[in-house]
Short mmCIF file of C-alpha atoms and ligand atoms in Angstrom, two decimals:
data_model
loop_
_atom_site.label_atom_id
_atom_site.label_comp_id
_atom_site.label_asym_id
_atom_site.label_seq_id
_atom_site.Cartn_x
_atom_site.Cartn_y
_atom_site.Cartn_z
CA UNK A 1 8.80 -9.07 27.32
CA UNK A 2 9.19 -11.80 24.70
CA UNK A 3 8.30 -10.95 21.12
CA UNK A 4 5.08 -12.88 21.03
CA UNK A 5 4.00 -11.65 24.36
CA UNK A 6 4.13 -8.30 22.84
CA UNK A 7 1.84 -8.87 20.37
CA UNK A 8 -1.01 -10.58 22.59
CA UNK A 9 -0.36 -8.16 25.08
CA UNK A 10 -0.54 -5.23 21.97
CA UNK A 11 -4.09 -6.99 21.00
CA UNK A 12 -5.43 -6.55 24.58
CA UNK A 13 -4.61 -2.94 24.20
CA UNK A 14 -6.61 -2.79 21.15
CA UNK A 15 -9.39 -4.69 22.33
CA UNK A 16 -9.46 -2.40 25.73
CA UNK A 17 -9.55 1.01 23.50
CA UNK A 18 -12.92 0.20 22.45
CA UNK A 19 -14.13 0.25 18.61
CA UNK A 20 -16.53 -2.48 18.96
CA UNK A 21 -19.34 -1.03 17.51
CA UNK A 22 -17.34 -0.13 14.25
CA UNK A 23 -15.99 -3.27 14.21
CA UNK A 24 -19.32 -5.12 14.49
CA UNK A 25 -21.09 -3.09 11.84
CA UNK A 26 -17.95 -3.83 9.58
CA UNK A 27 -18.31 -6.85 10.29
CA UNK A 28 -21.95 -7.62 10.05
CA UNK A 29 -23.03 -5.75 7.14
CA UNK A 30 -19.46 -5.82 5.18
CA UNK A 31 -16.38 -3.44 4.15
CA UNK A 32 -16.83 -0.38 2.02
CA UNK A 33 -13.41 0.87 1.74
CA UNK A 34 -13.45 4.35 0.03
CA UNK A 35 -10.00 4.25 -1.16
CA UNK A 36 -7.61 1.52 -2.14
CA UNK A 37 -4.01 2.01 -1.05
CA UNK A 38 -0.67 0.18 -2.02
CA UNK A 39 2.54 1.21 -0.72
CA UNK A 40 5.77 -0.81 0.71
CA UNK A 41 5.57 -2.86 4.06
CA UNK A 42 8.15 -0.53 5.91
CA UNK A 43 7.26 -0.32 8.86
CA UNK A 44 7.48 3.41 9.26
CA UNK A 45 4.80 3.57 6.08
CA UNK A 46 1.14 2.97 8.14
CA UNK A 47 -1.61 4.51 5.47
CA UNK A 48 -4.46 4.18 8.55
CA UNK A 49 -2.51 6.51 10.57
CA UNK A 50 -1.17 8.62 7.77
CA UNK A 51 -4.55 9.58 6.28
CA UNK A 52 -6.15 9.06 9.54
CA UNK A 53 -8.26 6.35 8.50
CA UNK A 54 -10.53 4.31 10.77
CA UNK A 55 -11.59 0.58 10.35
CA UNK A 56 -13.12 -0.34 6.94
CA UNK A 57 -12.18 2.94 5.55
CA UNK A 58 -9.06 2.14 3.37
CA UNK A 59 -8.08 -0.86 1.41
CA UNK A 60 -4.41 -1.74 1.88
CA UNK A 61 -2.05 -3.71 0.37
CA UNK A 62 1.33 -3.83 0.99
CA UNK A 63 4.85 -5.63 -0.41
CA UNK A 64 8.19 -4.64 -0.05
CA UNK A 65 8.64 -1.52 -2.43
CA UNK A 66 5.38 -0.95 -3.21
CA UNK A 67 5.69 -3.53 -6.55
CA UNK A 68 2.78 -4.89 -8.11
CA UNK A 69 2.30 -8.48 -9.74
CA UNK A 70 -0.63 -10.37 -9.75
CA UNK A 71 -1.31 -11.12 -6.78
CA UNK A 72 -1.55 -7.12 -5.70
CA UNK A 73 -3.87 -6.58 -9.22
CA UNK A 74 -5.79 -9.46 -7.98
CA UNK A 75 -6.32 -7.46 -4.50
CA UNK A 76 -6.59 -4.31 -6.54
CA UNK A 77 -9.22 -5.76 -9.07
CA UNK A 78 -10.89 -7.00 -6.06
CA UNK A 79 -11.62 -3.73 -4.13
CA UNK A 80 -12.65 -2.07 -6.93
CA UNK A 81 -15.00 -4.15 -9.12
CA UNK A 82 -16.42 -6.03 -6.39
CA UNK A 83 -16.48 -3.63 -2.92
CA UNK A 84 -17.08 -0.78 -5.15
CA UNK A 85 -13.35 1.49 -4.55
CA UNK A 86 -13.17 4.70 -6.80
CA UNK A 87 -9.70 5.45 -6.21
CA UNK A 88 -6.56 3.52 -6.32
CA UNK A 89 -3.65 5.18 -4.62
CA UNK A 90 0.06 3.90 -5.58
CA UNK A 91 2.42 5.46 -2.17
CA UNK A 92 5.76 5.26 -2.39
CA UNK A 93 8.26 6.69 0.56
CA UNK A 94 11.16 8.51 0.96
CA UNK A 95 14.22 6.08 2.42
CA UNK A 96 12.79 3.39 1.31
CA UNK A 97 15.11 -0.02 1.29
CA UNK A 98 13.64 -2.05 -1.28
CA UNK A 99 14.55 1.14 -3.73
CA UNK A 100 18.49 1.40 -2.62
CA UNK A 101 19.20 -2.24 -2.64
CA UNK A 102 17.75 -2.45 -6.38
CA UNK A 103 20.48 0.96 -6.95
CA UNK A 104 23.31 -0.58 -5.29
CA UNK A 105 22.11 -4.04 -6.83
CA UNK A 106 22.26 -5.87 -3.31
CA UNK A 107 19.76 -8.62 -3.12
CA UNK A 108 19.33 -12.44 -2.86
CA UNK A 109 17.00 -15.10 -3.23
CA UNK A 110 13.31 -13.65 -3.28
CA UNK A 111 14.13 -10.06 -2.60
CA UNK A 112 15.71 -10.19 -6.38
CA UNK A 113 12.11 -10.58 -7.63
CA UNK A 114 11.13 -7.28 -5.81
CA UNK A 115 14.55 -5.61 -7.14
CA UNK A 116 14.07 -6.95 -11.00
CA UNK A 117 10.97 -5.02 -10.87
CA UNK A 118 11.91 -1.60 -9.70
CA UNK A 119 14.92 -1.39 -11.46
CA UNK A 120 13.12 -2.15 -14.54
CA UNK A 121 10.90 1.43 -13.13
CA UNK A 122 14.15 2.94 -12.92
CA UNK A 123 16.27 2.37 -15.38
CA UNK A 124 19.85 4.12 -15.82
CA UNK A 125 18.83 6.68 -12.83
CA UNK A 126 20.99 6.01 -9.61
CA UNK A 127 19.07 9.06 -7.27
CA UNK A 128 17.10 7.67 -4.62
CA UNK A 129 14.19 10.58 -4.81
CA UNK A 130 13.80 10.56 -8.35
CA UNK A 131 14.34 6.53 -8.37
CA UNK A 132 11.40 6.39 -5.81
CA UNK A 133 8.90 8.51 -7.83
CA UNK A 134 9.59 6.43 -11.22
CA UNK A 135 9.22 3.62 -9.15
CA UNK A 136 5.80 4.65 -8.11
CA UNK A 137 4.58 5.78 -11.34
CA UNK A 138 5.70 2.69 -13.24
CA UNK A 139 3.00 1.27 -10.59
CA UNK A 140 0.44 3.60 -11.80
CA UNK A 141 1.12 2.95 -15.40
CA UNK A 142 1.03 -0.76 -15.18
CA UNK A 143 -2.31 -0.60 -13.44
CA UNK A 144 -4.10 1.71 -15.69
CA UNK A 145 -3.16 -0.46 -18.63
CA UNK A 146 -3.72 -3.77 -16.90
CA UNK A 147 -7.39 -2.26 -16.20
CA UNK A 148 -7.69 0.18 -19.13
CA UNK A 149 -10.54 -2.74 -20.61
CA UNK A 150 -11.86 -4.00 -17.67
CA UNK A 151 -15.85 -3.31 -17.94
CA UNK A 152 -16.51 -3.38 -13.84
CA UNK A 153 -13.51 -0.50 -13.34
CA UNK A 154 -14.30 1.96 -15.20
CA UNK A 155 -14.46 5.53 -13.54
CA UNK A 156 -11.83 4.51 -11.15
CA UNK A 157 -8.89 6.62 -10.79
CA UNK A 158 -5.40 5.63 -10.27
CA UNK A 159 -3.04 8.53 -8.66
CA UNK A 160 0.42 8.56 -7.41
CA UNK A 161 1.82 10.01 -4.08
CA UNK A 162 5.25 9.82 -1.91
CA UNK A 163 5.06 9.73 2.02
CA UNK A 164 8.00 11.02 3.63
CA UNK A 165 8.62 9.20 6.64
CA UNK A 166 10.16 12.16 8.83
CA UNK A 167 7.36 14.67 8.07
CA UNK A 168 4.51 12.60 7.97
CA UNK A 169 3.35 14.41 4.25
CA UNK A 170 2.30 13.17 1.15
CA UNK A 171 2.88 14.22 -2.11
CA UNK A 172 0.75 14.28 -4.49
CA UNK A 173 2.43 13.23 -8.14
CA UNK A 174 0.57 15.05 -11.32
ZN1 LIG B 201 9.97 0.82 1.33
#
């Protein structure tokens, strides 16, 4: 099957299992996501399936390494000062490749942008785990104090979590 095929044959699929009356009420009388969620575009990292999440139910945004700039605080501002989101959830992963090319300092052309960022998370540390969780909670400091004054935000909470890709569970950072 060619690549393209796949993915109109992949939509018939999803068209055939049904959902059409959750899809028309989503889409008739709007989204009200209850959670926003940003984490990295790997494709092993799917936040519907991970927090078994249905359509309309979770906000996502994803980018390589699960780095924010304003495009994602744009999205993030978005979902919760105008749909109304009360949490903001920052996942991070365990192998993830945008966090060992910024260790081993491998990366060209746009991909530097994404690597510039979480090494500045990281700093001097070289361990994947530990680089991953500074990684995420530089994310979670950067959006509490881009949104510490923003009058339509705030009750919303901002929390931290890993996903580890073999066992399917999250951790919750403190
Ligand atoms: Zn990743």
């Amino acid at each position: 099957m060619k690549i393209k095929e796949r993915l109109i044959e992949g939509n018939r699929k999803y068209i055939a299992e049904g959902r059409r009356e959750l899809r028309e009420q989503t889409a008739l009388h709007g989204q009200h996501p209850y959670a926003i969620v940003i984490c990295c575009s790997d494709s092993r990292v799917i936040p519907e399936q991970i927090f078994s999440s249905a359509i309309g139910d979770l906000f996502v945004i994803r980018v390589a390494g699960n780095v924010l700039d304003n495009h994602q605080l744009g999205s993030i501002e978005y979902a919760a000062a105008h749909l109304g989101c009360k949490l903001i959830l920052l996942l991070g992963h365990t192998g993830c490749g945008a966090v060992s090319a910024a260790l081993s300092g491998h990366g060209d052309g746009f991909i530097s942008y994404i690597i510039s960022d979480i090494l500045e998370a990281v700093g001097d540390v070289r361990d994947p785990d530990q680089a991953c969780r500074l990684n995420v909670q530089h994310g979670v400091n950067k959006i509490m104090e881009e949104f510490s004054e923003h009058p339509e935000m705030p009750d919303v909470q901002v929390i931290g979590a890993i996903y580890d890709i073999q066992s399917g569970e999250v951790t919750w950072l403190e």
